[in-house]
């Protein structure tokens, strides 16, 4: 039996990343996307073909999150979303719960957008890097002007309409020194949670202001963790701590010495669709970036290719095998594997030059150090 005749075993798309457009209306210096001036907008045909393919191969999980990302989602007109959301619901299998999620810089958020977000019950993430002096360090307009005042307008709009939102904050060399100030700021603007990212060496971003910043990052997590625990059960959630709690519970349900898969190293657990119909899997951050070895990480195009048939293509098979080599190396060498599952493929590639590698700044700063800080504080509470 040919490989593409076999069913997709143990695979279901839980996160469907859709690039409504690659275009972005600002120019953050740490952004990984290379084509931020491309104003292509995804078509009905591409959406329908993607949903048909996913349904054909029974790849849609019972709960499917659609994440509009990899460009600024608010640059796509509301009317386009109304049409696309209806198409997705129409072509989703019966019984599947579809959640729509938008990650935005907030520029352009107005009354019409807020009404639409409320009407469609869209999960909203806002990209804000903290107070003005932290945020404006790297988040600029295309002409080099500051953007924090525009983010603040978005915050005011969301609060005006009582729209719940979470924040993603990219840490830089200034903000990393002020964890308490950051936390208090995000709590004060009404965010229900915050997730911290580092300035990552990834894709179009060829350097990081936090490279070789072990002490600063370790101090950040140590101080933030203690502050978080001190605030008690009503504290604003921190994504990293919620993830740790979830993984600790998950580890109790299985043998921690067992090799397992995560969404970023499992084929088609995350399905990424470009505005032009190109599709890929594994780390969403690979989309739009270049690689001669893996043919720009593009598996195929939904307008002409079948999701199963592309798995026989040499570059797709090589990509998957290389990712699994890296996961197995992590399993054999890293004591944190049971809490991580082999790391993010995109970080391995851009930091180490290959998927079949192990430790990165990202796994040190965003997996190991938060876990160590969390466990240290928690152990003190039980003494």
Short mmCIF file of C-alpha atoms in Angstrom, two decimals:
data_model
loop_
_atom_site.label_atom_id
_atom_site.label_comp_id
_atom_site.label_asym_id
_atom_site.label_seq_id
_atom_site.Cartn_x
_atom_site.Cartn_y
_atom_site.Cartn_z
CA UNK A 1 0.00 0.00 0.00
CA UNK A 2 1.33 3.42 -0.94
CA UNK A 3 2.00 5.84 1.88
CA UNK A 4 -0.63 8.30 0.67
CA UNK A 5 -3.27 5.53 0.75
CA UNK A 6 -2.82 5.05 4.49
CA UNK A 7 -5.11 6.85 6.91
CA UNK A 8 -3.73 9.70 8.98
CA UNK A 9 -3.27 7.98 12.33
CA UNK A 10 -3.36 9.98 15.57
CA UNK A 11 -3.46 13.29 13.72
CA UNK A 12 -6.07 15.99 14.06
CA UNK A 13 -5.72 19.69 13.37
CA UNK A 14 -6.39 21.53 16.61
CA UNK A 15 -4.88 24.83 15.51
CA UNK A 16 -5.53 26.07 11.99
CA UNK A 17 -3.36 29.13 11.32
CA UNK A 18 -4.73 31.23 8.46
CA UNK A 19 -2.78 34.10 6.95
CA UNK A 20 -5.56 36.45 5.93
CA UNK A 21 -2.87 38.69 4.48
CA UNK A 22 0.93 38.88 4.84
CA UNK A 23 0.65 42.68 5.05
CA UNK A 24 1.35 44.53 8.28
CA UNK A 25 0.72 48.21 8.94
CA UNK A 26 3.67 48.60 11.33
CA UNK A 27 7.28 47.43 11.21
CA UNK A 28 8.47 45.72 14.40
CA UNK A 29 12.21 45.20 14.11
CA UNK A 30 12.07 41.70 15.63
CA UNK A 31 9.34 40.34 13.31
CA UNK A 32 10.12 36.97 11.68
CA UNK A 33 7.93 37.57 8.59
CA UNK A 34 9.79 38.64 5.44
CA UNK A 35 6.91 39.80 3.18
CA UNK A 36 5.11 42.36 5.31
CA UNK A 37 4.36 44.67 2.35
CA UNK A 38 2.46 42.00 0.40
CA UNK A 39 -1.23 43.01 0.37
CA UNK A 40 -2.60 39.71 -0.95
CA UNK A 41 -5.91 38.77 0.73
CA UNK A 42 -7.02 35.15 0.98
CA UNK A 43 -9.86 34.09 -1.33
CA UNK A 44 -13.02 32.07 -0.79
CA UNK A 45 -11.70 29.33 -3.07
CA UNK A 46 -8.58 28.83 -0.95
CA UNK A 47 -10.60 28.63 2.28
CA UNK A 48 -13.09 26.16 0.79
CA UNK A 49 -10.41 23.93 -0.73
CA UNK A 50 -8.48 23.84 2.56
CA UNK A 51 -11.58 22.91 4.57
CA UNK A 52 -12.55 20.27 2.02
CA UNK A 53 -9.08 18.72 2.20
CA UNK A 54 -9.03 18.66 5.99
CA UNK A 55 -12.51 17.13 6.07
CA UNK A 56 -11.69 14.60 3.34
CA UNK A 57 -8.83 13.19 5.41
CA UNK A 58 -10.69 13.44 8.72
CA UNK A 59 -8.07 15.82 10.07
CA UNK A 60 -10.29 18.23 11.98
CA UNK A 61 -10.39 17.90 15.76
CA UNK A 62 -13.68 18.17 17.65
CA UNK A 63 -12.57 21.58 18.85
CA UNK A 64 -10.85 23.61 16.14
CA UNK A 65 -9.20 26.97 16.80
CA UNK A 66 -8.75 29.19 13.76
CA UNK A 67 -5.86 31.57 14.41
CA UNK A 68 -5.65 34.61 12.14
CA UNK A 69 -1.97 35.49 12.18
CA UNK A 70 1.25 35.83 10.12
CA UNK A 71 0.42 39.38 9.07
CA UNK A 72 -1.88 42.01 10.64
CA UNK A 73 -5.41 40.51 10.62
CA UNK A 74 -7.16 43.88 10.91
CA UNK A 75 -5.85 44.79 7.45
CA UNK A 76 -8.44 42.40 6.05
CA UNK A 77 -11.88 44.08 5.80
CA UNK A 78 -14.62 43.03 8.23
CA UNK A 79 -16.87 42.03 5.32
CA UNK A 80 -14.21 39.53 4.19
CA UNK A 81 -14.18 37.94 7.63
CA UNK A 82 -17.98 37.74 7.70
CA UNK A 83 -17.89 35.81 4.44
CA UNK A 84 -14.98 33.58 5.42
CA UNK A 85 -16.32 32.74 8.88
CA UNK A 86 -19.60 31.62 7.31
CA UNK A 87 -17.70 29.49 4.77
CA UNK A 88 -15.66 27.80 7.50
CA UNK A 89 -18.79 26.99 9.52
CA UNK A 90 -20.52 25.67 6.40
CA UNK A 91 -17.66 23.32 5.51
CA UNK A 92 -16.74 22.18 9.03
CA UNK A 93 -17.83 18.62 9.91
CA UNK A 94 -21.01 18.29 11.93
CA UNK A 95 -20.35 18.47 15.66
CA UNK A 96 -17.07 20.39 15.38
CA UNK A 97 -16.80 23.48 17.55
CA UNK A 98 -14.97 26.27 15.72
CA UNK A 99 -13.31 29.08 17.67
CA UNK A 100 -12.09 32.17 15.83
CA UNK A 101 -9.00 33.88 17.25
CA UNK A 102 -7.25 37.05 16.13
CA UNK A 103 -3.79 38.20 17.22
CA UNK A 104 -3.50 41.92 16.44
CA UNK A 105 -1.35 44.97 17.08
CA UNK A 106 -4.63 46.86 17.58
CA UNK A 107 -3.85 49.63 15.11
CA UNK A 108 -7.09 50.38 13.30
CA UNK A 109 -9.32 48.87 16.00
CA UNK A 110 -12.53 50.93 16.00
CA UNK A 111 -16.21 50.70 16.93
CA UNK A 112 -17.06 48.56 13.90
CA UNK A 113 -14.31 46.07 14.72
CA UNK A 114 -15.33 45.89 18.37
CA UNK A 115 -18.96 45.25 17.47
CA UNK A 116 -17.89 42.51 15.06
CA UNK A 117 -15.57 40.91 17.64
CA UNK A 118 -18.39 40.83 20.19
CA UNK A 119 -21.00 39.62 17.72
CA UNK A 120 -18.82 36.73 16.53
CA UNK A 121 -17.35 35.95 19.97
CA UNK A 122 -13.79 36.19 18.64
CA UNK A 123 -10.93 35.42 21.01
CA UNK A 124 -8.65 38.43 20.90
CA UNK A 125 -4.94 38.66 21.53
CA UNK A 126 -3.23 42.06 21.64
CA UNK A 127 0.48 42.48 20.94
CA UNK A 128 1.81 45.03 23.45
CA UNK A 129 5.33 45.12 24.86
CA UNK A 130 4.49 46.97 28.06
CA UNK A 131 4.55 50.65 29.01
CA UNK A 132 5.55 53.23 26.41
CA UNK A 133 9.31 53.24 27.03
CA UNK A 134 9.49 49.44 26.58
CA UNK A 135 6.96 49.07 23.79
CA UNK A 136 8.32 51.82 21.55
CA UNK A 137 11.86 50.45 21.59
CA UNK A 138 11.16 48.04 18.72
CA UNK A 139 7.51 48.44 17.70
CA UNK A 140 7.61 51.29 15.17
CA UNK A 141 5.59 52.42 12.18
CA UNK A 142 7.00 51.97 8.69
CA UNK A 143 8.31 55.54 8.92
CA UNK A 144 9.99 54.92 12.27
CA UNK A 145 7.41 56.54 14.57
CA UNK A 146 6.31 55.19 17.95
CA UNK A 147 3.18 53.04 18.20
CA UNK A 148 2.35 52.75 21.91
CA UNK A 149 -0.27 55.50 21.74
CA UNK A 150 -2.00 53.49 19.00
CA UNK A 151 -1.92 50.36 21.14
CA UNK A 152 -3.38 52.39 24.03
CA UNK A 153 -6.28 53.50 21.81
CA UNK A 154 -6.96 49.83 21.07
CA UNK A 155 -6.90 49.01 24.79
CA UNK A 156 -9.35 51.83 25.49
CA UNK A 157 -11.67 50.57 22.74
CA UNK A 158 -11.63 47.02 24.06
CA UNK A 159 -12.39 48.16 27.59
CA UNK A 160 -15.15 50.45 26.32
CA UNK A 161 -16.88 47.43 24.78
CA UNK A 162 -16.04 45.10 27.69
CA UNK A 163 -14.14 42.79 25.34
CA UNK A 164 -11.93 40.34 27.17
CA UNK A 165 -8.44 40.08 25.72
CA UNK A 166 -5.06 38.57 26.43
CA UNK A 167 -1.65 40.09 25.75
CA UNK A 168 1.49 38.79 24.12
CA UNK A 169 4.57 40.75 25.18
CA UNK A 170 7.95 40.38 23.48
CA UNK A 171 10.67 40.92 26.05
CA UNK A 172 13.65 43.10 25.17
CA UNK A 173 16.85 44.15 26.93
CA UNK A 174 15.02 46.98 28.74
CA UNK A 175 11.77 45.33 29.80
CA UNK A 176 13.46 42.13 30.99
CA UNK A 177 14.83 44.14 33.91
CA UNK A 178 11.35 45.11 35.17
CA UNK A 179 9.11 42.04 35.60
CA UNK A 180 6.94 43.54 38.34
CA UNK A 181 6.36 46.75 36.40
CA UNK A 182 5.37 44.73 33.34
CA UNK A 183 2.96 42.53 35.27
CA UNK A 184 1.33 45.49 37.02
CA UNK A 185 0.97 47.32 33.72
CA UNK A 186 -0.80 44.45 31.99
CA UNK A 187 -3.05 43.92 34.97
CA UNK A 188 -3.89 47.64 35.02
CA UNK A 189 -5.01 47.72 31.37
CA UNK A 190 -7.51 44.94 31.95
CA UNK A 191 -5.77 42.01 30.29
CA UNK A 192 -7.07 38.66 31.50
CA UNK A 193 -3.66 37.04 30.91
CA UNK A 194 -0.20 37.71 29.54
CA UNK A 195 2.19 35.52 27.60
CA UNK A 196 5.86 36.47 27.34
CA UNK A 197 7.97 35.84 24.26
CA UNK A 198 11.63 36.66 23.83
CA UNK A 199 13.13 38.57 20.94
CA UNK A 200 13.82 35.42 18.91
CA UNK A 201 16.44 34.81 16.26
CA UNK A 202 13.97 33.49 13.71
CA UNK A 203 13.09 33.93 10.05
CA UNK A 204 13.63 37.50 8.90
CA UNK A 205 14.86 38.48 12.38
CA UNK A 206 18.55 37.60 12.11
CA UNK A 207 19.65 38.72 15.57
CA UNK A 208 18.28 38.95 19.10
CA UNK A 209 18.89 41.62 21.70
CA UNK A 210 18.64 38.89 24.38
CA UNK A 211 21.26 36.51 23.04
CA UNK A 212 23.69 35.58 25.86
CA UNK A 213 21.37 37.13 28.47
CA UNK A 214 21.10 34.13 30.77
CA UNK A 215 21.43 36.07 34.02
CA UNK A 216 18.91 38.75 33.05
CA UNK A 217 16.33 36.21 31.88
CA UNK A 218 16.82 34.02 34.94
CA UNK A 219 16.32 37.03 37.22
CA UNK A 220 13.19 38.01 35.30
CA UNK A 221 11.53 34.63 35.85
CA UNK A 222 12.67 34.37 39.45
CA UNK A 223 11.22 37.76 40.42
CA UNK A 224 8.05 37.38 38.35
CA UNK A 225 7.29 33.93 39.73
CA UNK A 226 7.61 35.03 43.34
CA UNK A 227 5.45 38.10 42.65
CA UNK A 228 2.82 35.95 40.91
CA UNK A 229 2.59 33.52 43.84
CA UNK A 230 2.52 36.36 46.36
CA UNK A 231 -0.55 37.84 44.63
CA UNK A 232 -2.52 34.69 45.29
CA UNK A 233 -5.26 32.81 43.43
CA UNK A 234 -6.88 35.93 41.97
CA UNK A 235 -3.71 37.00 40.17
CA UNK A 236 -3.83 37.72 36.45
CA UNK A 237 -2.79 34.56 34.64
CA UNK A 238 0.65 34.18 33.10
CA UNK A 239 0.64 31.85 30.08
CA UNK A 240 3.95 30.22 30.97
CA UNK A 241 2.80 29.30 34.47
CA UNK A 242 -0.52 27.96 33.21
CA UNK A 243 1.40 25.81 30.71
CA UNK A 244 3.64 24.47 33.47
CA UNK A 245 0.63 23.55 35.62
CA UNK A 246 -1.02 21.78 32.69
CA UNK A 247 2.14 19.85 31.81
CA UNK A 248 2.73 18.79 35.41
CA UNK A 249 -0.76 17.28 35.47
CA UNK A 250 -0.21 15.66 32.08
CA UNK A 251 3.08 14.15 33.23
CA UNK A 252 1.30 12.51 36.16
CA UNK A 253 -0.97 10.69 33.69
CA UNK A 254 1.87 9.10 31.74
CA UNK A 255 5.38 7.73 32.07
CA UNK A 256 7.68 10.76 32.04
CA UNK A 257 10.34 8.66 30.30
CA UNK A 258 8.09 8.05 27.27
CA UNK A 259 8.74 9.75 23.94
CA UNK A 260 5.70 11.80 22.94
CA UNK A 261 4.68 14.42 20.41
CA UNK A 262 3.76 18.07 20.77
CA UNK A 263 1.76 20.15 18.31
CA UNK A 264 4.88 21.74 16.81
CA UNK A 265 6.65 18.47 16.11
CA UNK A 266 3.61 16.43 15.08
CA UNK A 267 2.52 16.46 11.44
CA UNK A 268 -0.75 18.34 10.81
CA UNK A 269 -1.49 18.98 14.48
CA UNK A 270 -0.94 22.58 13.44
CA UNK A 271 -1.98 23.37 9.87
CA UNK A 272 -0.73 26.66 8.41
CA UNK A 273 -2.37 28.16 5.33
CA UNK A 274 -0.84 31.08 3.46
CA UNK A 275 -2.90 33.82 1.81
CA UNK A 276 -1.91 32.39 -1.60
CA UNK A 277 -3.01 28.83 -0.73
CA UNK A 278 0.41 27.42 0.18
CA UNK A 279 0.24 25.13 3.19
CA UNK A 280 2.65 23.62 5.71
CA UNK A 281 2.75 22.17 9.20
CA UNK A 282 4.90 22.06 12.34
CA UNK A 283 6.03 25.56 13.49
CA UNK A 284 3.77 28.29 12.05
CA UNK A 285 6.75 30.66 12.04
CA UNK A 286 8.20 28.81 9.05
CA UNK A 287 5.59 30.26 6.70
CA UNK A 288 6.89 32.80 4.19
CA UNK A 289 10.54 32.12 4.99
CA UNK A 290 13.14 30.73 2.60
CA UNK A 291 14.94 27.40 2.49
CA UNK A 292 16.38 25.69 -0.57
CA UNK A 293 16.70 22.38 1.32
CA UNK A 294 13.03 22.27 2.28
CA UNK A 295 11.59 24.28 -0.66
CA UNK A 296 10.61 27.23 1.53
CA UNK A 297 8.81 24.86 3.94
CA UNK A 298 5.87 24.68 1.53
CA UNK A 299 4.25 21.25 1.42
CA UNK A 300 2.01 22.21 -1.48
CA UNK A 301 -0.89 24.47 -2.46
CA UNK A 302 -4.51 23.62 -1.64
CA UNK A 303 -5.62 24.77 -5.10
CA UNK A 304 -3.70 21.94 -6.76
CA UNK A 305 -2.35 19.47 -4.16
CA UNK A 306 -3.74 16.79 -1.88
CA UNK A 307 -2.69 16.83 1.79
CA UNK A 308 -1.82 13.13 1.75
CA UNK A 309 -0.02 12.99 -1.58
CA UNK A 310 2.47 15.73 -0.67
CA UNK A 311 3.88 13.54 2.13
CA UNK A 312 5.72 11.52 -0.52
CA UNK A 313 7.60 14.59 -1.68
CA UNK A 314 11.27 14.45 -0.83
CA UNK A 315 11.51 17.86 0.90
CA UNK A 316 8.41 17.20 3.03
CA UNK A 317 9.62 13.77 4.10
CA UNK A 318 13.10 15.12 4.85
CA UNK A 319 11.68 17.97 6.92
CA UNK A 320 9.61 15.60 9.06
CA UNK A 321 12.47 13.14 9.54
CA UNK A 322 14.89 15.91 10.54
CA UNK A 323 12.42 17.29 13.08
CA UNK A 324 11.96 13.83 14.59
CA UNK A 325 15.75 13.36 14.80
CA UNK A 326 15.92 16.52 16.88
CA UNK A 327 13.07 15.38 19.12
CA UNK A 328 14.77 12.02 19.75
CA UNK A 329 18.05 13.76 20.59
CA UNK A 330 16.22 15.93 23.14
CA UNK A 331 14.58 12.81 24.58
CA UNK A 332 17.95 11.15 25.08
CA UNK A 333 19.88 14.14 26.42
CA UNK A 334 17.53 16.58 28.17
CA UNK A 335 16.10 16.15 31.66
CA UNK A 336 13.32 18.59 30.79
CA UNK A 337 11.90 16.52 27.94
CA UNK A 338 8.81 15.43 29.86
CA UNK A 339 7.85 19.11 30.23
CA UNK A 340 8.77 20.15 26.72
CA UNK A 341 8.48 17.32 24.22
CA UNK A 342 11.40 18.20 22.03
CA UNK A 343 11.26 21.95 21.53
CA UNK A 344 10.09 24.19 18.68
CA UNK A 345 11.49 23.15 15.27
CA UNK A 346 11.74 26.72 13.97
CA UNK A 347 13.92 27.82 16.90
CA UNK A 348 16.25 24.86 16.40
CA UNK A 349 16.63 25.62 12.73
CA UNK A 350 17.28 29.35 13.05
CA UNK A 351 19.44 29.21 16.17
CA UNK A 352 21.39 26.02 15.47
CA UNK A 353 21.15 25.75 11.69
CA UNK A 354 19.27 22.45 11.66
CA UNK A 355 16.09 20.80 12.89
CA UNK A 356 18.01 17.75 14.10
CA UNK A 357 19.53 19.65 17.03
CA UNK A 358 18.68 20.23 20.66
CA UNK A 359 19.18 23.17 23.03
CA UNK A 360 18.33 26.75 22.01
CA UNK A 361 18.05 30.14 23.70
CA UNK A 362 14.31 29.75 23.31
CA UNK A 363 14.13 26.47 25.25
CA UNK A 364 16.49 27.82 27.92
CA UNK A 365 14.68 31.13 28.35
CA UNK A 366 11.07 30.08 27.76
CA UNK A 367 10.97 26.50 29.03
CA UNK A 368 13.77 25.67 31.47
CA UNK A 369 14.13 28.94 33.36
CA UNK A 370 10.37 29.51 33.93
CA UNK A 371 10.01 25.90 35.11
CA UNK A 372 12.94 26.14 37.51
CA UNK A 373 11.67 29.41 38.95
CA UNK A 374 8.15 28.04 39.31
CA UNK A 375 9.27 24.85 41.02
CA UNK A 376 11.65 26.74 43.34
CA UNK A 377 8.90 29.06 44.58
CA UNK A 378 6.36 26.26 44.85
CA UNK A 379 8.76 24.10 46.87
CA UNK A 380 9.20 26.89 49.40
CA UNK A 381 5.44 27.10 49.87
CA UNK A 382 5.34 23.44 50.89
CA UNK A 383 8.23 23.59 53.36
#
